[in-house]
mmCIF file of C-alpha atoms in Angstrom:
data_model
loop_
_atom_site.group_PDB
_atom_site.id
_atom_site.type_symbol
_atom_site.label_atom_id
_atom_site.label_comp_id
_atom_site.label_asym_id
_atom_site.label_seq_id
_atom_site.Cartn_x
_atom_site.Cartn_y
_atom_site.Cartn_z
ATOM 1 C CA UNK Q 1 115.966 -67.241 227.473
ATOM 2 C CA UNK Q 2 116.105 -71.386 227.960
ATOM 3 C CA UNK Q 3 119.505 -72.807 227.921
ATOM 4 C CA UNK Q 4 118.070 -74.491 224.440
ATOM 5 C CA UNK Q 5 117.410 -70.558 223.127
ATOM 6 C CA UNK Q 6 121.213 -69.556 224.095
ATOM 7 C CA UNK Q 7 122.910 -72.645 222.093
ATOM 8 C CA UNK Q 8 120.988 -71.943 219.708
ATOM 9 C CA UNK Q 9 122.035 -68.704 219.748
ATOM 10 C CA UNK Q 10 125.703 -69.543 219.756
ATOM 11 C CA UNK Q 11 125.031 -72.250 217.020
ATOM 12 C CA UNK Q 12 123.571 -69.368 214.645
ATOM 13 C CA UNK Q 13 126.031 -66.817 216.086
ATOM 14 C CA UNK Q 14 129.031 -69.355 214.464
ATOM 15 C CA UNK Q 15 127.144 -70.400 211.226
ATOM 16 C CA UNK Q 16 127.236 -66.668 210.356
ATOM 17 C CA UNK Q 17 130.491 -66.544 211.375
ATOM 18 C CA UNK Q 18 131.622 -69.258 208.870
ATOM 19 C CA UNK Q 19 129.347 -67.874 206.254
ATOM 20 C CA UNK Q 20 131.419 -64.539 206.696
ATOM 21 C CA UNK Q 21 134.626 -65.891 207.005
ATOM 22 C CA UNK Q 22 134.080 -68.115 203.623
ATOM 23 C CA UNK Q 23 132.671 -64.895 201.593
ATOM 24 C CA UNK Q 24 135.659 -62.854 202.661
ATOM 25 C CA UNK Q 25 137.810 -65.022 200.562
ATOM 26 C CA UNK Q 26 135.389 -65.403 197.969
ATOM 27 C CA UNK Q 27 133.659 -61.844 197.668
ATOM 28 C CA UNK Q 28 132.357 -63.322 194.153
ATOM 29 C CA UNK Q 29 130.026 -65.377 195.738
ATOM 30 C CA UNK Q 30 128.552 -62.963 198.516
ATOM 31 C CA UNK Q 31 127.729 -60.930 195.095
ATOM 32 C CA UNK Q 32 125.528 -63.687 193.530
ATOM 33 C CA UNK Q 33 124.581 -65.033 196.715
ATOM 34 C CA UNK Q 34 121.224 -64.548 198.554
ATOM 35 C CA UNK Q 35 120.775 -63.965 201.832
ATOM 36 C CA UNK Q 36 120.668 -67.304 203.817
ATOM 37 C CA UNK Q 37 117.799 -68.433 205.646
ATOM 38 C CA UNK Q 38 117.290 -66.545 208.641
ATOM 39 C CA UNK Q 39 118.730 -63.092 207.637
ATOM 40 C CA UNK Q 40 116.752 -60.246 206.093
ATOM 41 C CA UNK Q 41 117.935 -58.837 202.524
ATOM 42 C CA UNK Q 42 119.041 -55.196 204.435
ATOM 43 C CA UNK Q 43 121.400 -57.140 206.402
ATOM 44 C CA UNK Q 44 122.916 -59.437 203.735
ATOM 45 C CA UNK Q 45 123.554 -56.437 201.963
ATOM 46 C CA UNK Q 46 125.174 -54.466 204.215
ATOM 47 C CA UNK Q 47 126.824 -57.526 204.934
ATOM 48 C CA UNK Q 48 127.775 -57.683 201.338
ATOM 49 C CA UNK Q 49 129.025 -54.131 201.044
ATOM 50 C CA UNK Q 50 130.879 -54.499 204.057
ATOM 51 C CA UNK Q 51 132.824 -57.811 202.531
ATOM 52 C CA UNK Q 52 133.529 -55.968 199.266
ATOM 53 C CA UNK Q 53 134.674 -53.005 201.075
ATOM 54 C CA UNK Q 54 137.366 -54.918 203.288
ATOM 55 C CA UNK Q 55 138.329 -56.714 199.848
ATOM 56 C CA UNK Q 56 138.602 -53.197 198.010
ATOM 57 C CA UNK Q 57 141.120 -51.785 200.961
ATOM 58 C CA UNK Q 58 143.017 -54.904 200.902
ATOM 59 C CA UNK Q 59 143.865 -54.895 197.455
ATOM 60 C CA UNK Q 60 144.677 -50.780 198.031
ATOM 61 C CA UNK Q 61 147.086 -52.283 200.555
ATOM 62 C CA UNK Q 62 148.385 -55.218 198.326
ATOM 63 C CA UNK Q 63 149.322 -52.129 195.862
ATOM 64 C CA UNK Q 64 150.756 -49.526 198.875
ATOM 65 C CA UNK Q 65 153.330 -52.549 199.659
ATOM 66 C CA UNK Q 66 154.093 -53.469 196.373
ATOM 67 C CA UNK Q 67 155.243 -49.959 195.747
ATOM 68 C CA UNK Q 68 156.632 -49.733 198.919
ATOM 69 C CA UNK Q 69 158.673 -53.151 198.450
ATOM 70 C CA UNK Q 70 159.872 -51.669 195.019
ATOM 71 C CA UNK Q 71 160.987 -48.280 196.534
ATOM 72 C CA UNK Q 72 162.932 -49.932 198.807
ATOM 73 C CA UNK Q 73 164.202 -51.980 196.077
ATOM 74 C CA UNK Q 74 162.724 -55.895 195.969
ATOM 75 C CA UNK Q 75 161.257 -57.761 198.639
ATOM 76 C CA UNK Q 76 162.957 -58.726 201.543
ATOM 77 C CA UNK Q 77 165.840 -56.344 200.193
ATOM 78 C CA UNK Q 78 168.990 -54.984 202.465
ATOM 79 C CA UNK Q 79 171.864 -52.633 201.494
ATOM 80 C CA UNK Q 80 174.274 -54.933 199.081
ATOM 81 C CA UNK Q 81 177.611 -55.484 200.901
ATOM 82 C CA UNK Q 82 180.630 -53.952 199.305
ATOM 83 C CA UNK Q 83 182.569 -55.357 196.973
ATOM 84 C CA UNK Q 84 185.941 -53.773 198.576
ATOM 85 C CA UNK Q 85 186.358 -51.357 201.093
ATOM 86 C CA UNK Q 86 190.557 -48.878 200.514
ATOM 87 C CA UNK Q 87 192.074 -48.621 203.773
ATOM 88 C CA UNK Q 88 194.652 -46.589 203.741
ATOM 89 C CA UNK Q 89 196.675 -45.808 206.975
ATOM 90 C CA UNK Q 90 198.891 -42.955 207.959
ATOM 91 C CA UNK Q 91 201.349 -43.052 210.978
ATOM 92 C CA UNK Q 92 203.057 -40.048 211.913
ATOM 93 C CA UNK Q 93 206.933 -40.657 211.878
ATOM 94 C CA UNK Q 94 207.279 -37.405 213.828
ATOM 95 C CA UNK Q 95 205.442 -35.681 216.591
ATOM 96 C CA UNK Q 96 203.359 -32.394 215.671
ATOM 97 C CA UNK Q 97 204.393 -32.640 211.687
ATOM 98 C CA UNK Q 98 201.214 -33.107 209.284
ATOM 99 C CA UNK Q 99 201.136 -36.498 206.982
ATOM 100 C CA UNK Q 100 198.913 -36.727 204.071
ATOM 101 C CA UNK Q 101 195.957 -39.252 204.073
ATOM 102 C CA UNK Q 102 196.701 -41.265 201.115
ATOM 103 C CA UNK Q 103 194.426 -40.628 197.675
ATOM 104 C CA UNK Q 104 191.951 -42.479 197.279
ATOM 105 C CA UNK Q 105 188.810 -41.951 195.468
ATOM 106 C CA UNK Q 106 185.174 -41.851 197.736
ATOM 107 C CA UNK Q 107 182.147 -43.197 195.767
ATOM 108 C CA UNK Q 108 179.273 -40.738 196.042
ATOM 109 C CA UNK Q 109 177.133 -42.447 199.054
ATOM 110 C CA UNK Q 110 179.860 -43.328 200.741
ATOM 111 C CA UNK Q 111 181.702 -41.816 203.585
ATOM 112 C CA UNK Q 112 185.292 -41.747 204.619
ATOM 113 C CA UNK Q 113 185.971 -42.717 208.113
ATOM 114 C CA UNK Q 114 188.751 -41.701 209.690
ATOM 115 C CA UNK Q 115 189.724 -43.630 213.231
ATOM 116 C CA UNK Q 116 192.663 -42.966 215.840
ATOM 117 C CA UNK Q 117 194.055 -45.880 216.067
ATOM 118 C CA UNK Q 118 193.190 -47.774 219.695
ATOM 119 C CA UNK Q 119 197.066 -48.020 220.325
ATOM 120 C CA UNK Q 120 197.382 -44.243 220.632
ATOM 121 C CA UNK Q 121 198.327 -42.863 223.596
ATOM 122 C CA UNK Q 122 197.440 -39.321 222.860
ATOM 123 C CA UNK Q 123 195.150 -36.896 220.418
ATOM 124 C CA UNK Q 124 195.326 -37.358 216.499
ATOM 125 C CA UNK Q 125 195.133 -34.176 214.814
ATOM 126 C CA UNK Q 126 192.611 -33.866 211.440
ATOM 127 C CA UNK Q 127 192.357 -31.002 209.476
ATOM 128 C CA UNK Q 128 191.704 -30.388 205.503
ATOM 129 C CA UNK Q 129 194.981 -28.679 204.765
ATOM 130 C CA UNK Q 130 198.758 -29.379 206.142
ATOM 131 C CA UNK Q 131 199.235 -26.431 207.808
ATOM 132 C CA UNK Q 132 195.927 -26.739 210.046
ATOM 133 C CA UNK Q 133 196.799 -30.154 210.623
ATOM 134 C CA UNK Q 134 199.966 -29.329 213.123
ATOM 135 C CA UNK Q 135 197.737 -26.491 214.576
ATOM 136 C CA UNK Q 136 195.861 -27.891 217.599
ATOM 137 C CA UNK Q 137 192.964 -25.217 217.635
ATOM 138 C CA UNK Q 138 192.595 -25.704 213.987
ATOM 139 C CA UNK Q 139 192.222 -29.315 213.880
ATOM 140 C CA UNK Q 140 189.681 -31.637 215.012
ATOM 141 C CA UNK Q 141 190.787 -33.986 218.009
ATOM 142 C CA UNK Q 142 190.391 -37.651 217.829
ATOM 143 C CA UNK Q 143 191.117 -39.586 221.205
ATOM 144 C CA UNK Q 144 192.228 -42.734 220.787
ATOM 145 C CA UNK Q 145 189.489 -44.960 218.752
ATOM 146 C CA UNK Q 146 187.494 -42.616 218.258
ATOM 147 C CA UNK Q 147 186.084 -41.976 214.463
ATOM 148 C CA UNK Q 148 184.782 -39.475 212.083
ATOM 149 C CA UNK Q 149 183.030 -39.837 209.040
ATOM 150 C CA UNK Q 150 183.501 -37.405 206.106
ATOM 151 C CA UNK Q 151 181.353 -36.581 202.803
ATOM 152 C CA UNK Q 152 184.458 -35.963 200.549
ATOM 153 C CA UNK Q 153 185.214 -36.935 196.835
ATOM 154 C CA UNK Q 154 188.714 -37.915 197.810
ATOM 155 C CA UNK Q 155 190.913 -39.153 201.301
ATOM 156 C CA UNK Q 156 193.705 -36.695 200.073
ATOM 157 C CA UNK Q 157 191.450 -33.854 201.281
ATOM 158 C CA UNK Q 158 193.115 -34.510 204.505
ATOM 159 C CA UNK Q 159 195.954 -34.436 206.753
ATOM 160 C CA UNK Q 160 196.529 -35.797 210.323
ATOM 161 C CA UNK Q 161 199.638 -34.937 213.063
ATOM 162 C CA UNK Q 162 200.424 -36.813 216.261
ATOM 163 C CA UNK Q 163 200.560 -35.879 219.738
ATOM 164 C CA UNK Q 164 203.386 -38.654 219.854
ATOM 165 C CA UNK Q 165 205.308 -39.616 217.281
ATOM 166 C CA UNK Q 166 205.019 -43.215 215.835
ATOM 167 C CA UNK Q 167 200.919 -42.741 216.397
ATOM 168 C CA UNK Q 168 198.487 -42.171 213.678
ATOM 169 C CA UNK Q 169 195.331 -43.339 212.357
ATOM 170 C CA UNK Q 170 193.769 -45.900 210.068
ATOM 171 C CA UNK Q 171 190.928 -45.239 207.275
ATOM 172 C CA UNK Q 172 188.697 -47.068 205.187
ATOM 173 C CA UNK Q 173 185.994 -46.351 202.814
ATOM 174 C CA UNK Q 174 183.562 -48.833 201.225
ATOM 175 C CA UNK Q 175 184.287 -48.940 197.335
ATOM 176 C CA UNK Q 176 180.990 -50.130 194.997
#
C-alpha cells in the first residue's frame, strides 16, 4: 500500500471513529441512521447493536449505583458524627478493691470502650461483676493505654481494680 492508501486509511479509520463516538451518546440516531458511505448494512448493524448494547449495560449500571448509593444511604454519604459521646471515668482509691464503672446507657450500635489510662503504671483489672474484678485470673488485663470495646446495654455492667492505687481507667461511648 502507497503512503496515499495508508492516510487514507487512517483518515477513514478516525471518521468512523467520530461517527462511533457521536452515536454512543446519541444511540437514537444510530437507530434511524443508515449506514454511511463506505460501510456495508451487516456492519452498521452490528455496529448498531453493539452501540445499543453498551447503552443498555450502562443504564443497568446507572441503576446498580443508584441502589448502591441509597443502601449506603445518599451519595457521597459517611457515618454522621455523634452528637455527644458519656465519658465516665473510674480511679481506684485503693489498690486490688473493685470500683463500679459509672451507669450509663449504650445506644444499640454503639460500643463501650474501656481504656487504662496512659498514666498507669501497672495492669487495670475488668471484669463484669465486683468480685471478679479484684480476682486477677478472672479479669481481663489492660496495660497501660490499652482499650477494649464492649457490646453492652449499659457501662454499669462493669467493674475495674488497680494494680496501684490512685490508677484507673477512663471510658466513653458515642451517644446518638
Amino acid at each position: 500500500m502507497s503512503n496515499g492508501g495508508k492516510g487514507t486509511a487512517v483518515l477513514a479509520g478516525a471518521g468512523i471513529g467520530a461517527i462511533l463516538t457521536y452515536l454512543l451518546a446519541h444511540p437514537s440516531v444510530a437507530q434511524a441512521a443508515t449506514a454511511p458511505e463506505g460501510v456495508d448494512a451487516e456492519t452498521w448493524d452490528a455496529l448498531t447493536a453493539i452501540i445499543l448494547a453498551i447503552q443498555e449495560q450502562n443504564a443497568r449500571l446507572e441503576l446498580t449505583l443508584s441502589q448502591v448509593v441509597t443502601i449506603m444511604g445518599g451519595e457521597g454519604s459517611a457515618l454522621l458524627n455523634p452528637s455527644t459521646f458519656t465519658t465516665p471515668n473510674v480511679i481506684c482509691p485503693v489498690a486490688g478493691q473493685a470500683y463500679p464503672i459509672p451507669s450509663k446507657i449504650i445506644p444499640y450500635d454503639k460500643e463501650f470502650v474501656v481504656k487504662a489510662l496512659s498514666t498507669n503504671a501497672g495492669l487495670i483489672y475488668l471484669a463484669n461483676n465486683e468480685v471478679d474484678a479484684a480476682i486477677l485470673t478472672a479479669s481481663y488485663p489492660l496495660l497501660p493505654n490499652e482499650a477494649v470495646g464492649l457490646g453492652t446495654a449499659t457501662s454499669n455492667d462493669y467493674w475495674i481494680s488497680a494494680q496501684f492505687a490512685g490508677e484507673g481507667a477512663s471510658c466513653i461511648v458515642e451517644q446518638k
